[in-house]
Amino acid sequence: MSSQGLRLSHVSRRFGGIAAVNDVSLSIPFGGITSLIGPNGAGKTTLFNVIAGQLRPSDGMIHFAGERIDGRSPDSIARRGILRSFQNTVTLPGLTVEEHLLGAALFPTIGRPIDLLRIGRVARSKSDRMRTVDAILALSGLSGHRASIADTLPYGLQKILGVAMALACRPRLLLADEPAAGLNGAETDRMEQVLRAIHGSGVTIIVVEHDLRLVMRLSHRVLVLVQGEIVADGPPDEVRHDPRVIEAYVGGEPDAT
């Protein structure tokens, strides 16, 4: 297995004359938890979209595990091991938690991440997929909810299910888009435990998150994006005291970090 991880070389994404992402170069090796933070409108979601293939970069190159992936479709990038969980919950009415995870676990067979409409007998007849689902239910703390209808779960559990569904697609790199958005303190703590467990299972994680307390607890490395450019990159304790971060991200109030 390549140890090169994710590498962006001079990546930009423009919308008309506006550069939402501007000449970003970075390398994220396999193995850690990296958080991407910055003020609203900094370009964080755009950068995620470019990495995951929802948007093509205007300039630059993206490599993953030594292979160039920029310009490939989201499905092709997902098949190479980059999966994304979204800020908003995505569930289908009437399907259980287990059925959602079985649908996601079909991804290596059908070549599309999270195609929930093709589960049926094929998924149920495959014992390896059931073992995968059992393991993910245990890892995510959802074992007691496997038979629950997913869209009736509390919002916090639906968010955890979204992350678990991405994990069922067997990623090497998980892009977690604001996993704590809309969660209360207890739910955020539970999400942190789930993300730590996923990382402990061997998955590299990049998180976009506004909850700075979660970021500082969870991350091995923090990247700060401001107006489409990386202005700070380092361990949490180093980044939180960077004058550029204090000025650009928290409005000159050091205690806010």
mmCIF file of N, CA, C and O in Angstrom, residues 129-169:
data_model
loop_
_atom_site.group_PDB
_atom_site.id
_atom_site.type_symbol
_atom_site.label_atom_id
_atom_site.label_comp_id
_atom_site.label_asym_id
_atom_site.label_seq_id
_atom_site.Cartn_x
_atom_site.Cartn_y
_atom_site.Cartn_z
ATOM 1 N N ARG A 129 -20.791 -9.064 3.777
ATOM 2 C CA ARG A 129 -21.375 -7.743 3.947
ATOM 3 C C ARG A 129 -22.059 -7.630 5.310
ATOM 4 O O ARG A 129 -22.025 -6.570 5.937
ATOM 5 N N MET A 130 -22.670 -8.699 5.739
ATOM 6 C CA MET A 130 -23.299 -8.667 7.058
ATOM 7 C C MET A 130 -22.246 -8.505 8.149
ATOM 8 O O MET A 130 -22.460 -7.783 9.116
ATOM 9 N N ARG A 131 -21.111 -9.170 7.971
ATOM 10 C CA ARG A 131 -20.040 -9.009 8.959
ATOM 11 C C ARG A 131 -19.527 -7.572 8.958
ATOM 12 O O ARG A 131 -19.223 -7.009 10.014
ATOM 13 N N THR A 132 -19.423 -6.984 7.765
ATOM 14 C CA THR A 132 -19.015 -5.581 7.684
ATOM 15 C C THR A 132 -19.995 -4.689 8.418
ATOM 16 O O THR A 132 -19.615 -3.806 9.196
ATOM 17 N N VAL A 133 -21.287 -4.915 8.188
ATOM 18 C CA VAL A 133 -22.315 -4.115 8.841
ATOM 19 C C VAL A 133 -22.263 -4.296 10.354
ATOM 20 O O VAL A 133 -22.369 -3.329 11.115
ATOM 21 N N ASP A 134 -22.111 -5.539 10.810
ATOM 22 C CA ASP A 134 -22.024 -5.799 12.251
ATOM 23 C C ASP A 134 -20.865 -5.021 12.868
ATOM 24 O O ASP A 134 -21.006 -4.418 13.946
ATOM 25 N N ALA A 135 -19.718 -5.034 12.191
ATOM 26 C CA ALA A 135 -18.540 -4.345 12.719
ATOM 27 C C ALA A 135 -18.767 -2.836 12.761
ATOM 28 O O ALA A 135 -18.391 -2.172 13.736
ATOM 29 N N ILE A 136 -19.406 -2.293 11.732
ATOM 30 C CA ILE A 136 -19.624 -0.841 11.691
ATOM 31 C C ILE A 136 -20.673 -0.426 12.707
ATOM 32 O O ILE A 136 -20.558 0.633 13.340
ATOM 33 N N LEU A 137 -21.685 -1.237 12.900
ATOM 34 C CA LEU A 137 -22.682 -0.944 13.933
ATOM 35 C C LEU A 137 -22.010 -0.867 15.302
ATOM 36 O O LEU A 137 -22.293 0.037 16.100
ATOM 37 N N ALA A 138 -21.120 -1.813 15.581
ATOM 38 C CA ALA A 138 -20.435 -1.820 16.867
ATOM 39 C C ALA A 138 -19.503 -0.618 16.988
ATOM 40 O O ALA A 138 -19.476 0.065 18.021
ATOM 41 N N LEU A 139 -18.744 -0.332 15.928
ATOM 42 C CA LEU A 139 -17.777 0.758 15.963
ATOM 43 C C LEU A 139 -18.468 2.109 16.142
ATOM 44 O O LEU A 139 -17.979 2.977 16.856
ATOM 45 N N SER A 140 -19.617 2.287 15.495
ATOM 46 C CA SER A 140 -20.320 3.571 15.539
ATOM 47 C C SER A 140 -21.264 3.698 16.725
ATOM 48 O O SER A 140 -21.860 4.765 16.924
ATOM 49 N N GLY A 141 -21.427 2.632 17.509
ATOM 50 C CA GLY A 141 -22.337 2.678 18.640
ATOM 51 C C GLY A 141 -23.798 2.595 18.251
ATOM 52 O O GLY A 141 -24.682 2.948 19.043
ATOM 53 N N LEU A 142 -24.084 2.078 17.046
ATOM 54 C CA LEU A 142 -25.459 2.011 16.559
ATOM 55 C C LEU A 142 -26.061 0.599 16.641
ATOM 56 O O LEU A 142 -27.144 0.370 16.119
ATOM 57 N N SER A 143 -25.375 -0.315 17.295
ATOM 58 C CA SER A 143 -25.869 -1.696 17.342
ATOM 59 C C SER A 143 -27.281 -1.782 17.905
ATOM 60 O O SER A 143 -28.101 -2.587 17.438
ATOM 61 N N GLY A 144 -27.586 -0.962 18.899
ATOM 62 C CA GLY A 144 -28.915 -1.005 19.494
ATOM 63 C C GLY A 144 -29.989 -0.392 18.625
ATOM 64 O O GLY A 144 -31.175 -0.442 18.977
ATOM 65 N N HIS A 145 -29.597 0.167 17.484
ATOM 66 C CA HIS A 145 -30.556 0.831 16.599
ATOM 67 C C HIS A 145 -30.624 0.170 15.226
ATOM 68 O O HIS A 145 -31.206 0.735 14.303
ATOM 69 N N ARG A 146 -30.069 -1.021 15.066
ATOM 70 C CA ARG A 146 -29.965 -1.617 13.739
ATOM 71 C C ARG A 146 -31.323 -1.823 13.087
ATOM 72 O O ARG A 146 -31.456 -1.721 11.860
ATOM 73 N N ALA A 147 -32.348 -2.102 13.872
ATOM 74 C CA ALA A 147 -33.678 -2.329 13.302
ATOM 75 C C ALA A 147 -34.540 -1.077 13.293
ATOM 76 O O ALA A 147 -35.696 -1.122 12.845
ATOM 77 N N SER A 148 -33.996 0.043 13.747
ATOM 78 C CA SER A 148 -34.759 1.289 13.779
ATOM 79 C C SER A 148 -34.877 1.879 12.384
ATOM 80 O O SER A 148 -33.951 1.772 11.560
ATOM 81 N N ILE A 149 -36.023 2.497 12.104
ATOM 82 C CA ILE A 149 -36.175 3.224 10.848
ATOM 83 C C ILE A 149 -35.293 4.468 10.920
ATOM 84 O O ILE A 149 -35.416 5.281 11.833
ATOM 85 N N ALA A 150 -34.411 4.602 9.944
ATOM 86 C CA ALA A 150 -33.336 5.593 10.048
ATOM 87 C C ALA A 150 -33.852 7.018 10.167
ATOM 88 O O ALA A 150 -33.314 7.815 10.936
ATOM 89 N N ASP A 151 -34.907 7.348 9.407
ATOM 90 C CA ASP A 151 -35.333 8.746 9.432
ATOM 91 C C ASP A 151 -36.162 9.095 10.656
ATOM 92 O O ASP A 151 -36.612 10.230 10.794
ATOM 93 N N THR A 152 -36.355 8.137 11.566
ATOM 94 C CA THR A 152 -37.016 8.433 12.839
ATOM 95 C C THR A 152 -36.012 8.609 13.975
ATOM 96 O O THR A 152 -36.406 8.939 15.097
ATOM 97 N N LEU A 153 -34.722 8.394 13.697
ATOM 98 C CA LEU A 153 -33.703 8.540 14.728
ATOM 99 C C LEU A 153 -33.523 10.011 15.094
ATOM 100 O O LEU A 153 -33.757 10.899 14.263
ATOM 101 N N PRO A 154 -33.069 10.299 16.315
ATOM 102 C CA PRO A 154 -32.685 11.675 16.643
ATOM 103 C C PRO A 154 -31.618 12.179 15.676
ATOM 104 O O PRO A 154 -30.832 11.397 15.126
ATOM 105 N N TYR A 155 -31.574 13.489 15.493
ATOM 106 C CA TYR A 155 -30.675 14.089 14.506
ATOM 107 C C TYR A 155 -29.221 13.669 14.728
ATOM 108 O O TYR A 155 -28.502 13.350 13.773
ATOM 109 N N GLY A 156 -28.780 13.655 15.975
ATOM 110 C CA GLY A 156 -27.400 13.291 16.251
ATOM 111 C C GLY A 156 -27.067 11.885 15.783
ATOM 112 O O GLY A 156 -25.985 11.637 15.232
ATOM 113 N N LEU A 157 -27.995 10.943 15.964
ATOM 114 C CA LEU A 157 -27.758 9.570 15.516
ATOM 115 C C LEU A 157 -27.810 9.480 13.998
ATOM 116 O O LEU A 157 -27.094 8.673 13.393
ATOM 117 N N GLN A 158 -28.645 10.294 13.360
ATOM 118 C CA GLN A 158 -28.655 10.316 11.898
ATOM 119 C C GLN A 158 -27.315 10.801 11.355
ATOM 120 O O GLN A 158 -26.820 10.300 10.339
ATOM 121 N N LYS A 159 -26.722 11.774 12.033
ATOM 122 C CA LYS A 159 -25.402 12.258 11.615
ATOM 123 C C LYS A 159 -24.353 11.151 11.741
ATOM 124 O O LYS A 159 -23.512 10.967 10.855
ATOM 125 N N ILE A 160 -24.411 10.404 12.852
ATOM 126 C CA ILE A 160 -23.481 9.293 13.037
ATOM 127 C C ILE A 160 -23.715 8.229 11.977
ATOM 128 O O ILE A 160 -22.769 7.647 11.430
ATOM 129 N N LEU A 161 -24.978 7.968 11.637
ATOM 130 C CA LEU A 161 -25.279 6.996 10.587
ATOM 131 C C LEU A 161 -24.672 7.443 9.257
ATOM 132 O O LEU A 161 -24.148 6.615 8.499
ATOM 133 N N GLY A 162 -24.724 8.740 8.953
ATOM 134 C CA GLY A 162 -24.124 9.221 7.712
ATOM 135 C C GLY A 162 -22.642 8.921 7.644
ATOM 136 O O GLY A 162 -22.115 8.506 6.595
ATOM 137 N N VAL A 163 -21.936 9.123 8.754
ATOM 138 C CA VAL A 163 -20.511 8.791 8.803
ATOM 139 C C VAL A 163 -20.318 7.279 8.682
ATOM 140 O O VAL A 163 -19.419 6.804 7.975
ATOM 141 N N ALA A 164 -21.181 6.508 9.343
ATOM 142 C CA ALA A 164 -21.077 5.048 9.290
ATOM 143 C C ALA A 164 -21.313 4.525 7.877
ATOM 144 O O ALA A 164 -20.670 3.563 7.440
ATOM 145 N N MET A 165 -22.237 5.155 7.142
ATOM 146 C CA MET A 165 -22.490 4.744 5.759
ATOM 147 C C MET A 165 -21.268 4.968 4.883
ATOM 148 O O MET A 165 -20.921 4.128 4.040
ATOM 149 N N ALA A 166 -20.605 6.094 5.072
ATOM 150 C CA ALA A 166 -19.370 6.331 4.322
ATOM 151 C C ALA A 166 -18.327 5.273 4.671
ATOM 152 O O ALA A 166 -17.619 4.760 3.793
ATOM 153 N N LEU A 167 -18.249 4.912 5.943
ATOM 154 C CA LEU A 167 -17.294 3.898 6.376
ATOM 155 C C LEU A 167 -17.614 2.544 5.759
ATOM 156 O O LEU A 167 -16.709 1.769 5.429
ATOM 157 N N ALA A 168 -18.919 2.234 5.571
ATOM 158 C CA ALA A 168 -19.310 0.951 4.983
ATOM 159 C C ALA A 168 -18.821 0.798 3.554
ATOM 160 O O ALA A 168 -18.717 -0.313 3.040
ATOM 161 N N CYS A 169 -18.519 1.920 2.891
ATOM 162 C CA CYS A 169 -17.967 1.868 1.535
ATOM 163 C C CYS A 169 -16.470 1.555 1.525
ATOM 164 O O CYS A 169 -15.851 1.524 0.467
#
